[in-house]
Each structure stands twice: as structure tokens, then as C-alpha cells.
PDB file of N, CA and C in Angstrom:
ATOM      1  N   UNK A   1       9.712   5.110  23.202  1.00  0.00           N
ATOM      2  CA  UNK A   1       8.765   4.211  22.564  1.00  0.00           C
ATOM      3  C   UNK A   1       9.171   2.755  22.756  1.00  0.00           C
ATOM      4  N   UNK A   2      10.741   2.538  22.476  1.00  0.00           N
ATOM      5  CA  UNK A   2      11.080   1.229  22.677  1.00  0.00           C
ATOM      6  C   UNK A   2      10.683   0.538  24.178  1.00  0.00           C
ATOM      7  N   UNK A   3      10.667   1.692  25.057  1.00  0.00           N
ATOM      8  CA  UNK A   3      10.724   0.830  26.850  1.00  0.00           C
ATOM      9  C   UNK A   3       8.999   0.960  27.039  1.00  0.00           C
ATOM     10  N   UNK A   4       8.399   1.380  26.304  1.00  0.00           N
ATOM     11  CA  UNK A   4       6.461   0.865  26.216  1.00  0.00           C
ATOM     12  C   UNK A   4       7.003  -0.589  25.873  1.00  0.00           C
ATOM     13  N   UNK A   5       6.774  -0.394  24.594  1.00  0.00           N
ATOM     14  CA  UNK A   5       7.344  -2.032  24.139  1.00  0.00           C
ATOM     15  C   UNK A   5       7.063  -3.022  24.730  1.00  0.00           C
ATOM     16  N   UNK A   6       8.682  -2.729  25.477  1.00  0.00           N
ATOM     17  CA  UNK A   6       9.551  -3.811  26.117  1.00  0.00           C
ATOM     18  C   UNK A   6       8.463  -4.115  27.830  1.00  0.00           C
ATOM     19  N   UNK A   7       7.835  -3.077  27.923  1.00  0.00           N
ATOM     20  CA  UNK A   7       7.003  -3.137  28.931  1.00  0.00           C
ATOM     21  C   UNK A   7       5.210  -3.802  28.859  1.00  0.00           C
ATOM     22  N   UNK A   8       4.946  -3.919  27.521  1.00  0.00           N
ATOM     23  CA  UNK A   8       3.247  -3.807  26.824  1.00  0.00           C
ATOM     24  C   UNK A   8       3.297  -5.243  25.880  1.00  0.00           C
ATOM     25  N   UNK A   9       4.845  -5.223  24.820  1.00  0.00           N
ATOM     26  CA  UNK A   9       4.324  -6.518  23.916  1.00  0.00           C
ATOM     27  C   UNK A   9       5.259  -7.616  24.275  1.00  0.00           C
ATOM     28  N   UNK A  10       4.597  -8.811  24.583  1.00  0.00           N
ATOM     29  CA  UNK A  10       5.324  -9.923  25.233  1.00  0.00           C
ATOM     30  C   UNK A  10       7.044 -10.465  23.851  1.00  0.00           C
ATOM     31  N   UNK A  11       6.557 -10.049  22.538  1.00  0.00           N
ATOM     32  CA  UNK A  11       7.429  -9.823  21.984  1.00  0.00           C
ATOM     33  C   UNK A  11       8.790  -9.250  22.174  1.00  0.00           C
ATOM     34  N   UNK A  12       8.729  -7.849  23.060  1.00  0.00           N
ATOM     35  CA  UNK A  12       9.871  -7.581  22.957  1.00  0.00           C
ATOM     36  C   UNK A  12      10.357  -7.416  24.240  1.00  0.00           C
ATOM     37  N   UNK A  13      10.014  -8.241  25.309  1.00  0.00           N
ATOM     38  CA  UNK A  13      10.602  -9.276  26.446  1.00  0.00           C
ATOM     39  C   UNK A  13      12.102  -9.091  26.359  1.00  0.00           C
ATOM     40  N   UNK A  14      12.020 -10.188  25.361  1.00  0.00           N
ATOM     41  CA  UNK A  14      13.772 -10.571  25.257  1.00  0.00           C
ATOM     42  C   UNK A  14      13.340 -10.617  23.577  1.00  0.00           C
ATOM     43  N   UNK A  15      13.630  -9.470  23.126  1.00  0.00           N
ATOM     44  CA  UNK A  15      13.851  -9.059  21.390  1.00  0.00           C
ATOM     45  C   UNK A  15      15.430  -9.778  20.777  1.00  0.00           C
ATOM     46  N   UNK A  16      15.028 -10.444  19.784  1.00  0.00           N
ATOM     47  CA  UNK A  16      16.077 -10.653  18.861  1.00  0.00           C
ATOM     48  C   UNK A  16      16.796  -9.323  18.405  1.00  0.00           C
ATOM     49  N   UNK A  17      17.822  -9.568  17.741  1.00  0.00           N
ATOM     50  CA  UNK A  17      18.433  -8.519  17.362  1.00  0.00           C
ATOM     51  C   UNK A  17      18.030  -8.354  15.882  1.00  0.00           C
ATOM     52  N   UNK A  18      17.575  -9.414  15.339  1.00  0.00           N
ATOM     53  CA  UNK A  18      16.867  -9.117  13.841  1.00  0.00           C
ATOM     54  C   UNK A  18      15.694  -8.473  14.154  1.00  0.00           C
ATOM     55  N   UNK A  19      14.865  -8.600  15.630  1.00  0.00           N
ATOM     56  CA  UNK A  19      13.654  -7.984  15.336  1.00  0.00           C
ATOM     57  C   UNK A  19      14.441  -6.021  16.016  1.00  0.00           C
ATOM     58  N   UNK A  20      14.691  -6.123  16.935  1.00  0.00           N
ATOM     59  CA  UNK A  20      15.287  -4.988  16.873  1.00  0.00           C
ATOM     60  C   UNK A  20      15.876  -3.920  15.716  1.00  0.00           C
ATOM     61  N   UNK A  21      16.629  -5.059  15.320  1.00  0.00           N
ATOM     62  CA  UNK A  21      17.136  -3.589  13.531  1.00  0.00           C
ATOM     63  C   UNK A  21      15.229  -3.462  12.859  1.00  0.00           C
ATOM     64  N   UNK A  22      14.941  -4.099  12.854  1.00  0.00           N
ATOM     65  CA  UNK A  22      13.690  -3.932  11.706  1.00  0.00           C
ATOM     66  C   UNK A  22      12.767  -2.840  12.646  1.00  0.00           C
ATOM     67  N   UNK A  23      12.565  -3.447  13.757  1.00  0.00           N
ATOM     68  CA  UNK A  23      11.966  -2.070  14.968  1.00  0.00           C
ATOM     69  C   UNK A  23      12.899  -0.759  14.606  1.00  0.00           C
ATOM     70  N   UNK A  24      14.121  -0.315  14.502  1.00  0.00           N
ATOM     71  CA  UNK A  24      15.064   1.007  14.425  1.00  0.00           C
ATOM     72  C   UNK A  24      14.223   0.933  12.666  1.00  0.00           C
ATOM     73  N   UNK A  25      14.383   0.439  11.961  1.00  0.00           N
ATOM     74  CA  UNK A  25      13.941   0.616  10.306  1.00  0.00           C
ATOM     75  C   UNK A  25      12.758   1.774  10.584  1.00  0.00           C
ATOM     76  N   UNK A  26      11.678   0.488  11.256  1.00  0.00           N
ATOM     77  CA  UNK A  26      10.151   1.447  10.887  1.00  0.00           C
ATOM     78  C   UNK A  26      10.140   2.221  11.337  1.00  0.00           C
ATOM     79  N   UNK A  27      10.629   2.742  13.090  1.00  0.00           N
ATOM     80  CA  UNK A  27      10.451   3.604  13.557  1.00  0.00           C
ATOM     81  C   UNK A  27      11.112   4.867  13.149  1.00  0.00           C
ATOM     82  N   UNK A  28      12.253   4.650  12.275  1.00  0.00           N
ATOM     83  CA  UNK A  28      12.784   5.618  11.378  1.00  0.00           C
ATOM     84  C   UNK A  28      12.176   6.293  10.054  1.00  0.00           C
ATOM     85  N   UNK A  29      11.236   5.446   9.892  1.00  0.00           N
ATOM     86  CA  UNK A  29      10.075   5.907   9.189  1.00  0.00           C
ATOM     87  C   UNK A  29       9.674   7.529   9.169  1.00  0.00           C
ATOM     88  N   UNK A  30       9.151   7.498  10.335  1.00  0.00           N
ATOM     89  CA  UNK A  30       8.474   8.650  10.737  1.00  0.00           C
ATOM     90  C   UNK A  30       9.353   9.745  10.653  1.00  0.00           C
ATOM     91  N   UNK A  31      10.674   9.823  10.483  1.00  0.00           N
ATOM     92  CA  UNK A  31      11.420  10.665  10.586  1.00  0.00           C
ATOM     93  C   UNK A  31      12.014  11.220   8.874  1.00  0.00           C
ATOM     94  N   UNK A  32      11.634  10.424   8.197  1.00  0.00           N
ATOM     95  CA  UNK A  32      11.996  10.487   7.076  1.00  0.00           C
ATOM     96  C   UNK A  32      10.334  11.182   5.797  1.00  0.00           C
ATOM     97  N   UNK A  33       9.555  11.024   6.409  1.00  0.00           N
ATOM     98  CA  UNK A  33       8.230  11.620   5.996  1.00  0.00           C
ATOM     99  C   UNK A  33       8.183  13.424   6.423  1.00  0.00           C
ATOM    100  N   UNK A  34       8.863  14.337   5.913  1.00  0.00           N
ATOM    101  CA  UNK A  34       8.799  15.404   6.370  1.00  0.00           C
ATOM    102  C   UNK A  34       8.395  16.133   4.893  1.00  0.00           C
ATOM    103  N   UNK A  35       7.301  17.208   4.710  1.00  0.00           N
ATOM    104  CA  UNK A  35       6.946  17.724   3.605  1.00  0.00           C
ATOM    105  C   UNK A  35       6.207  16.948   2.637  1.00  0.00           C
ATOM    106  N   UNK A  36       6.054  16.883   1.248  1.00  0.00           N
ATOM    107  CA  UNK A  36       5.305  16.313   0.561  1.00  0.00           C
ATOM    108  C   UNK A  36       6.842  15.130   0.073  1.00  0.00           C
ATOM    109  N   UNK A  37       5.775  14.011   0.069  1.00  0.00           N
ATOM    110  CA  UNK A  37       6.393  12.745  -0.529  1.00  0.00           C
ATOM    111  C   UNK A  37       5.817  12.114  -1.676  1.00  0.00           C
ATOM    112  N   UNK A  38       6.324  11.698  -2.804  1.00  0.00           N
ATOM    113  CA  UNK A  38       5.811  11.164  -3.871  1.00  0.00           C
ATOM    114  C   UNK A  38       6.033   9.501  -3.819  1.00  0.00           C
ATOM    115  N   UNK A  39       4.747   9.090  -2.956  1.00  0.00           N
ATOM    116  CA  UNK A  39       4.232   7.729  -2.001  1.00  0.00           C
ATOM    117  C   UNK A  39       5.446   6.849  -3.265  1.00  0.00           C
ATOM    118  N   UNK A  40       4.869   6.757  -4.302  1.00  0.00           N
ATOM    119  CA  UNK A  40       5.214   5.799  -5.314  1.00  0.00           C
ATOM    120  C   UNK A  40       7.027   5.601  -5.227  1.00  0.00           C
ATOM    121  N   UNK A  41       7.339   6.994  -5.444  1.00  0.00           N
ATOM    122  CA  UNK A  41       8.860   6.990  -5.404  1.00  0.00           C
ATOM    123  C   UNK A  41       9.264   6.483  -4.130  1.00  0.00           C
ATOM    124  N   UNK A  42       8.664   6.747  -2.816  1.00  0.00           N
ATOM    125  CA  UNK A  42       9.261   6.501  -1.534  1.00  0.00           C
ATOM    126  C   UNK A  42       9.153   4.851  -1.359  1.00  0.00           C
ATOM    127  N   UNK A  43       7.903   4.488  -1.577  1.00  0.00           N
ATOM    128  CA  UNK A  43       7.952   2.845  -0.948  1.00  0.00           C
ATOM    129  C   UNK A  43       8.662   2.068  -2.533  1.00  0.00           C
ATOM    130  N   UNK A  44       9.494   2.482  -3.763  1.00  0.00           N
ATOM    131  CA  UNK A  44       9.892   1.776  -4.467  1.00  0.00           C
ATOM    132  C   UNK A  44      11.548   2.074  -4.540  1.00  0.00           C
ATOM    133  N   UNK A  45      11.763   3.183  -3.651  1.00  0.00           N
ATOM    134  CA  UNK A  45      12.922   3.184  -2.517  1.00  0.00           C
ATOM    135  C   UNK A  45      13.434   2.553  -2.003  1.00  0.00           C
ATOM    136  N   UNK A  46      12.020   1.837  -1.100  1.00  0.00           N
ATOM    137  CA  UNK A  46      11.806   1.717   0.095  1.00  0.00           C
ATOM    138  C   UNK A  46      11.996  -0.582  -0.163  1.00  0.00           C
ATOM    139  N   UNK A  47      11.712  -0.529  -1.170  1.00  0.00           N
ATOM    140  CA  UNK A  47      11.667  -2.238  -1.554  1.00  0.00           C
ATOM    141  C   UNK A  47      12.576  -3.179  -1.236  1.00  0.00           C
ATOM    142  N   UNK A  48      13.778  -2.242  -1.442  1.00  0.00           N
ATOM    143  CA  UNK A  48      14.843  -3.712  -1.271  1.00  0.00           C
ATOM    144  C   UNK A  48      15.159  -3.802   0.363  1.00  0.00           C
ATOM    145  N   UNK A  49      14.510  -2.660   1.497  1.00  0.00           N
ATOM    146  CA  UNK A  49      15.243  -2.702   2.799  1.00  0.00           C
ATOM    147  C   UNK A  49      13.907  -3.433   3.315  1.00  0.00           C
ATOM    148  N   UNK A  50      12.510  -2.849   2.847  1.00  0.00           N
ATOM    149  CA  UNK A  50      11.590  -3.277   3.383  1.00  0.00           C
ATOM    150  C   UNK A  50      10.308  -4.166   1.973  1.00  0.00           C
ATOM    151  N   UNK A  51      10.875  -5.119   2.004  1.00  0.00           N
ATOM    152  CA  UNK A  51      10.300  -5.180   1.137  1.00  0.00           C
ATOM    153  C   UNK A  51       8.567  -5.944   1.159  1.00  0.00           C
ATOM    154  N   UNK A  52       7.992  -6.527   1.808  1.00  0.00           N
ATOM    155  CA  UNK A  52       6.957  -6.728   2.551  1.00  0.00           C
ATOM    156  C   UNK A  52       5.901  -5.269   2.361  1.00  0.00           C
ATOM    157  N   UNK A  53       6.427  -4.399   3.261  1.00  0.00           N
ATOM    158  CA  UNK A  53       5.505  -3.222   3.542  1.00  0.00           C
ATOM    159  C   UNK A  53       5.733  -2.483   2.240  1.00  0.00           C
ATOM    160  N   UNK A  54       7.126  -2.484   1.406  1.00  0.00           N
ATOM    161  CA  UNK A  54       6.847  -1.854   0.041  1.00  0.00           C
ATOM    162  C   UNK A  54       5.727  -2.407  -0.812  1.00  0.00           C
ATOM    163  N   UNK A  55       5.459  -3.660  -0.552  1.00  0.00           N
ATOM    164  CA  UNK A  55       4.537  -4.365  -1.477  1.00  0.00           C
ATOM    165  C   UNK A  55       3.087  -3.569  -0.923  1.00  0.00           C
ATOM    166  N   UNK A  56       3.283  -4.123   0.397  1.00  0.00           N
ATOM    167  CA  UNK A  56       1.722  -3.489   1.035  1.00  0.00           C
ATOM    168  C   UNK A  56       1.454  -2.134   0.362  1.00  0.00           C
ATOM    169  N   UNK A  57       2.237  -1.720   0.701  1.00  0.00           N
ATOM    170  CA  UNK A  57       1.794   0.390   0.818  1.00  0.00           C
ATOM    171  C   UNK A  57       1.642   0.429  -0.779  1.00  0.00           C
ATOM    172  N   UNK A  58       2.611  -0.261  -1.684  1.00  0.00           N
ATOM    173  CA  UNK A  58       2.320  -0.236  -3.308  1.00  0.00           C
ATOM    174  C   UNK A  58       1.106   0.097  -3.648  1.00  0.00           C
ATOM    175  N   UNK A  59       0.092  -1.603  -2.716  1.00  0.00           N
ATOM    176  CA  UNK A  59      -0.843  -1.752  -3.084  1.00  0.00           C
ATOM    177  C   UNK A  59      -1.826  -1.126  -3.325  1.00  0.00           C
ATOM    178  N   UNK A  60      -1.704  -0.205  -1.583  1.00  0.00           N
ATOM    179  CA  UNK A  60      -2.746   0.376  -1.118  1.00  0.00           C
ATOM    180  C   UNK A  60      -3.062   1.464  -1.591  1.00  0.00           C
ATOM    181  N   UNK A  61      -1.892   2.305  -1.589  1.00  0.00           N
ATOM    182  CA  UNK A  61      -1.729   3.850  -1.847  1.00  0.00           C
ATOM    183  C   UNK A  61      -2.626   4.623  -2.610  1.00  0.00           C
ATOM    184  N   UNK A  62      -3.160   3.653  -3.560  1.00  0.00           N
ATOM    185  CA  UNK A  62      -4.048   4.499  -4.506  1.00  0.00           C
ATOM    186  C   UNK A  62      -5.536   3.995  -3.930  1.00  0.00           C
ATOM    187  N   UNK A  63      -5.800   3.382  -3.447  1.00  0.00           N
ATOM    188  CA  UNK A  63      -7.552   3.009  -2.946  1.00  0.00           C
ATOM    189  C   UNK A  63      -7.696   4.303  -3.261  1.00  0.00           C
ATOM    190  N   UNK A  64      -9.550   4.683  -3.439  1.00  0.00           N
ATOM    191  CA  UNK A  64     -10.145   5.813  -3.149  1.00  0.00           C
ATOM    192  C   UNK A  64     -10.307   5.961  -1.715  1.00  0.00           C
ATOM    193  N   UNK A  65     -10.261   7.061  -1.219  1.00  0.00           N
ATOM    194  CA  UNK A  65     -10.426   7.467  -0.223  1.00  0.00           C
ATOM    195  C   UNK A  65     -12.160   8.061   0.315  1.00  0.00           C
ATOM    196  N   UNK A  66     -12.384   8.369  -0.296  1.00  0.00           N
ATOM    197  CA  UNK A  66     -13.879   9.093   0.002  1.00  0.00           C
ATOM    198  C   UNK A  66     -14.983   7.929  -1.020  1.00  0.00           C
ATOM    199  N   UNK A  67     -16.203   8.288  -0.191  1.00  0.00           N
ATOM    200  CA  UNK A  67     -17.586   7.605  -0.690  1.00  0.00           C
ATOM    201  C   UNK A  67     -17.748   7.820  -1.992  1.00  0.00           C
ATOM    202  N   UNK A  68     -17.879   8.567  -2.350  1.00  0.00           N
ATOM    203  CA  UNK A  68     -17.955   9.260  -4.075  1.00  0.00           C
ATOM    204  C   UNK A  68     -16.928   8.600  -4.979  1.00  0.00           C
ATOM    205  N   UNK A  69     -15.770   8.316  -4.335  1.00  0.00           N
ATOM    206  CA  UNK A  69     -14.699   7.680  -5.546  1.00  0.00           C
ATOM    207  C   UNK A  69     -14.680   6.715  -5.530  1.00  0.00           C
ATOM    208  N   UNK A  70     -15.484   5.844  -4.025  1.00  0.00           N
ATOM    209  CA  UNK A  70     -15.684   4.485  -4.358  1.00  0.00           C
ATOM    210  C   UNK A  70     -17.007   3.858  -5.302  1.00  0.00           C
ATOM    211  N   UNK A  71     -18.208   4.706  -5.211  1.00  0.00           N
ATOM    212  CA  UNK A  71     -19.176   4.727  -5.787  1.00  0.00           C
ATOM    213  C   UNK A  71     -18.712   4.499  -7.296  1.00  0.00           C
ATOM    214  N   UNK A  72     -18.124   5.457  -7.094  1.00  0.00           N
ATOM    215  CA  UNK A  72     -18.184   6.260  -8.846  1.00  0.00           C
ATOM    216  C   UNK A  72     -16.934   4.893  -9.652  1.00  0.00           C
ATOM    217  N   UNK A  73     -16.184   4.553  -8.765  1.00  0.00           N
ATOM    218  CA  UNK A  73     -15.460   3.292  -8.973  1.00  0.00           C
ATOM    219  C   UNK A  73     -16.111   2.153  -9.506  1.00  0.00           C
ATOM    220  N   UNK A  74     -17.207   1.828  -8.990  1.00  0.00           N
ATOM    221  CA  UNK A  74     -18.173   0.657  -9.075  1.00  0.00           C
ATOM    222  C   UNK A  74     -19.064   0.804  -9.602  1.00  0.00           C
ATOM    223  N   UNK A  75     -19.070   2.227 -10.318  1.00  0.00           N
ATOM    224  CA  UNK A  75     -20.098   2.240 -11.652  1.00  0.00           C
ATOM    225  C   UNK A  75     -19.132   2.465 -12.584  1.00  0.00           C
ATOM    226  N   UNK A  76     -18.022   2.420 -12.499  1.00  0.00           N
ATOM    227  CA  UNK A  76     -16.899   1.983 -13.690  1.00  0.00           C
ATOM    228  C   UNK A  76     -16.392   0.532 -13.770  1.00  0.00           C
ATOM    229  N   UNK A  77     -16.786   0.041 -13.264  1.00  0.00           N
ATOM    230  CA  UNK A  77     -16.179  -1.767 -12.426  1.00  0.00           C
ATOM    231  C   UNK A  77     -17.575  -2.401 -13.601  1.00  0.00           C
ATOM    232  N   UNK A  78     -18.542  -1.481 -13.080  1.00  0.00           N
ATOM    233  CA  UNK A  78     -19.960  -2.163 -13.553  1.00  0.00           C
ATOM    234  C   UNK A  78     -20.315  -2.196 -15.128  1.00  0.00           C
ATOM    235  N   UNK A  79     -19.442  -0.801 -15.872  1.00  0.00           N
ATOM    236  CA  UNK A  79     -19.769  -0.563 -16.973  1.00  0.00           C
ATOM    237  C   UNK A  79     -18.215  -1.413 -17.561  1.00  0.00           C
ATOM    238  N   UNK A  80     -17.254  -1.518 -17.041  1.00  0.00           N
ATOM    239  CA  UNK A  80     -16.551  -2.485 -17.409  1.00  0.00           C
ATOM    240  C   UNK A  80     -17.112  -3.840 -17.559  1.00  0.00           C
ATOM    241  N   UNK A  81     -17.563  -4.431 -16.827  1.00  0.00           N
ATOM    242  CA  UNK A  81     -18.269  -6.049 -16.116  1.00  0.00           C
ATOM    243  C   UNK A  81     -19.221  -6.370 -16.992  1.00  0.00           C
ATOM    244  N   UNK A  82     -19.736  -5.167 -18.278  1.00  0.00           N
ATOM    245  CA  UNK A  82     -21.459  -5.532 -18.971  1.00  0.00           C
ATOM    246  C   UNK A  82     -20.914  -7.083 -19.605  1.00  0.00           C
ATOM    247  N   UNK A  83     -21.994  -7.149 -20.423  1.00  0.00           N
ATOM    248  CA  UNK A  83     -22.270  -8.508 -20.780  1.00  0.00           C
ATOM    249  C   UNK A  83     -21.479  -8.894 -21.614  1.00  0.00           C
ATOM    250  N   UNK A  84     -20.787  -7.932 -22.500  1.00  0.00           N
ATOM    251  CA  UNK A  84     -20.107  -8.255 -23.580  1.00  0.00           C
ATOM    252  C   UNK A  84     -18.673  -8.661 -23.007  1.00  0.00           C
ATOM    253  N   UNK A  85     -18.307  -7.846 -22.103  1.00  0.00           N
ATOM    254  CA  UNK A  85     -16.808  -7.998 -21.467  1.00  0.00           C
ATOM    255  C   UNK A  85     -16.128  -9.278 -20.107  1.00  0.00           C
ATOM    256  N   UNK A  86     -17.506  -9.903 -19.888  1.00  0.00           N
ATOM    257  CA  UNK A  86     -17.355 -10.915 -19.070  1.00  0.00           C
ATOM    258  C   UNK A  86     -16.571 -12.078 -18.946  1.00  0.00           C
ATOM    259  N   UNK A  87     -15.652 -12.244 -20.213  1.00  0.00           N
ATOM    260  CA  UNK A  87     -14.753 -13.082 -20.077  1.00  0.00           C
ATOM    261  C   UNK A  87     -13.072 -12.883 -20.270  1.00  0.00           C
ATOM    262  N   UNK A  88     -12.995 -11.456 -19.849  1.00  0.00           N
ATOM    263  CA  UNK A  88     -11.654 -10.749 -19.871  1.00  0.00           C
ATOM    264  C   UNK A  88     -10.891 -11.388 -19.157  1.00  0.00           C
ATOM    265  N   UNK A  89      -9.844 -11.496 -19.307  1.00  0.00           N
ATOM    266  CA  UNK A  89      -8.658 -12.474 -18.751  1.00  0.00           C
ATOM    267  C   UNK A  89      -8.717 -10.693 -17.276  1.00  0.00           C
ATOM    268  N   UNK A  90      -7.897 -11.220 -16.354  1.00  0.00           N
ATOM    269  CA  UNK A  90      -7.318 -10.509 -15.083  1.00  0.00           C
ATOM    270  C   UNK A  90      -6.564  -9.713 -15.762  1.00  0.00           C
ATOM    271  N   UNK A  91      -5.417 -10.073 -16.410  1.00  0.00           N
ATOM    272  CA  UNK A  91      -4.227  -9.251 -16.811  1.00  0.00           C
ATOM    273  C   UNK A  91      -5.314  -7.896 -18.080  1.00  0.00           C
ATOM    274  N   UNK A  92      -6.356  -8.242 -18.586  1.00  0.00           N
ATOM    275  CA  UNK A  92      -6.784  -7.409 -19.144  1.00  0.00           C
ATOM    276  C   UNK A  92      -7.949  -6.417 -18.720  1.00  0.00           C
ATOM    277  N   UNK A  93      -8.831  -7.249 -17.384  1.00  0.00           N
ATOM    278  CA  UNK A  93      -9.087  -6.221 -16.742  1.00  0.00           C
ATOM    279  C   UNK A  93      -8.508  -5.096 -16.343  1.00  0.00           C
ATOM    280  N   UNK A  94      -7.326  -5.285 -15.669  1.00  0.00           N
ATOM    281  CA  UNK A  94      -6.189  -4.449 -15.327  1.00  0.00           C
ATOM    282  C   UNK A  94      -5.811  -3.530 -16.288  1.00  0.00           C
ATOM    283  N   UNK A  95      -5.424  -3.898 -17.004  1.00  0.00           N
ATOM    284  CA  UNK A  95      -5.300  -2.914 -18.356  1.00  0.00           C
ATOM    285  C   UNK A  95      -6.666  -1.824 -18.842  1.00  0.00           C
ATOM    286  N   UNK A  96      -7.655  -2.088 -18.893  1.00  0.00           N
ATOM    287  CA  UNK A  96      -8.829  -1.633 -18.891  1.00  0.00           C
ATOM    288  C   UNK A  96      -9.260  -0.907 -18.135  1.00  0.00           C
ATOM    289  N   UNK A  97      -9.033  -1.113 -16.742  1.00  0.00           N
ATOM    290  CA  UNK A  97      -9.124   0.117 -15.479  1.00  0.00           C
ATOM    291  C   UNK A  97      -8.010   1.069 -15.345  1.00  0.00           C
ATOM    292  N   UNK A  98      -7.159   0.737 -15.694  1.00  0.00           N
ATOM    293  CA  UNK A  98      -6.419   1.674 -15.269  1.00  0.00           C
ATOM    294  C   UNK A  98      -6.427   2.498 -16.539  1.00  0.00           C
ATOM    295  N   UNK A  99      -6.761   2.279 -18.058  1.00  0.00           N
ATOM    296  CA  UNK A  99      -7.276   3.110 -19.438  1.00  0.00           C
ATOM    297  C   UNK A  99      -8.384   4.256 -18.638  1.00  0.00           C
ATOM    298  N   UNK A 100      -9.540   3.972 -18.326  1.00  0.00           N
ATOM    299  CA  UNK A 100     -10.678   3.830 -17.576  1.00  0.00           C
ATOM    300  C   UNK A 100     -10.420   4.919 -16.479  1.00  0.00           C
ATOM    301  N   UNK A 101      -9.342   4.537 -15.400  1.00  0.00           N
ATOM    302  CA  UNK A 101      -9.471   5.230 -14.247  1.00  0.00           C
ATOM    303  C   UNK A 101      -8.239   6.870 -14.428  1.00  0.00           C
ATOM    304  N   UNK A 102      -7.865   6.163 -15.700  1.00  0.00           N
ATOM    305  CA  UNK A 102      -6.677   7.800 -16.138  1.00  0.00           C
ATOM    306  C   UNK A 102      -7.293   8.383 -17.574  1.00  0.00           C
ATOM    307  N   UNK A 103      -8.672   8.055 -17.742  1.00  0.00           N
ATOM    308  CA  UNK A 103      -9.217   9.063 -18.658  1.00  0.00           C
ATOM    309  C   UNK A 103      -8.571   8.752 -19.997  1.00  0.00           C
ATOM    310  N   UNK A 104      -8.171   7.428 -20.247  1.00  0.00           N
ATOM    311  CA  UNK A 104      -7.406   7.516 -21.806  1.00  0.00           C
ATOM    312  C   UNK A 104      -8.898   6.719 -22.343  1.00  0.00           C
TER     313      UNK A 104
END
């Protein structure tokens, strides 16, 4: 994989050796994903070596995945959003969806 690379991205031409260890990191990735992983536990593992993509994957991990959970998302967004609740601070939206999205 490394001699594609070194052959395809003008990057790794003449690679630093900082970008090199971080190239051995991710690509070690894949090797470490075997069986079921509990996402949350792995990328908060995963924070202090990578901490960038721990933030990313944090973020992401939970999106809905399918049409229906995004729908059904945005008629919970919507019944959150009515008229009465329109001036909720951020930090209390947050609090409110996630009440909301775990059924309390």
C-alpha cells in the first residue's frame, strides 16, 4: 500500500518521518478492527494517539444511518423546535435530544 502511495500522492514523494509514523498509525487501524467493537470505547482509546480522528469518529458514530431515522429525527428536532421551546440555549437543546432520542 505504502509503494501506491509513494507512486500516486505527490505527498509521499519524499515523506517526512512524522507523516510516515502517522501513515504506520492509521494503516494499523485496520488490523486492530477484528470482531465486534464498542465504536465509543475504541475511538476514546483511541484520543490521546489520534486525537483529531477521535474527535471526528466521536462525532459521527451515532448519525442515523437509514431514511426512516433521519425522518423520524426531524420530526423529533420539529416537535422539540415548537413555539414554546424556541429560545433554548444549545447546551439545553442537547440535553433535550438526547432525553428525547434515549426514550427518557
Amino acid at each position: 500500500m505504502l509503494e501506491f502511495l509513494v507512486l500516486n500522492v505527490k505527498e509521499f514523494e519524499n515523506p517526512s518521518d512524522e507523516l510516515l509514523r502517522k501513515w504506520r498509525i492509521y494503516y494499523g487501524l485496520n488490523n486492530e478492527l477484528i470482531g465486534e467493537v464498542e465504536l465509543d470505547k475504541y475511538w476514546l482509546n483511541k484520543s490521546t494517539q489520534l486525537p483529531i480522528l477521535s474527535n471526528l469518529a466521536l462525532d459521527y458514530i451515532w448519525l442515523p444511518i437509514s431514511s426512516y431515522t433521519i425522518e423520524r429525527s426531524f420530526s423529533m428536532y420539529n416537535s422539540l423546535l415548537d413555539s414554546d421551546r424556541q429560545n433554548l440555549s444549545l447546551d439545553s437543546l442537547k440535553r433535550l435530544s438526547m432525553l428525547y432520542f434515549n426514550g427518557v
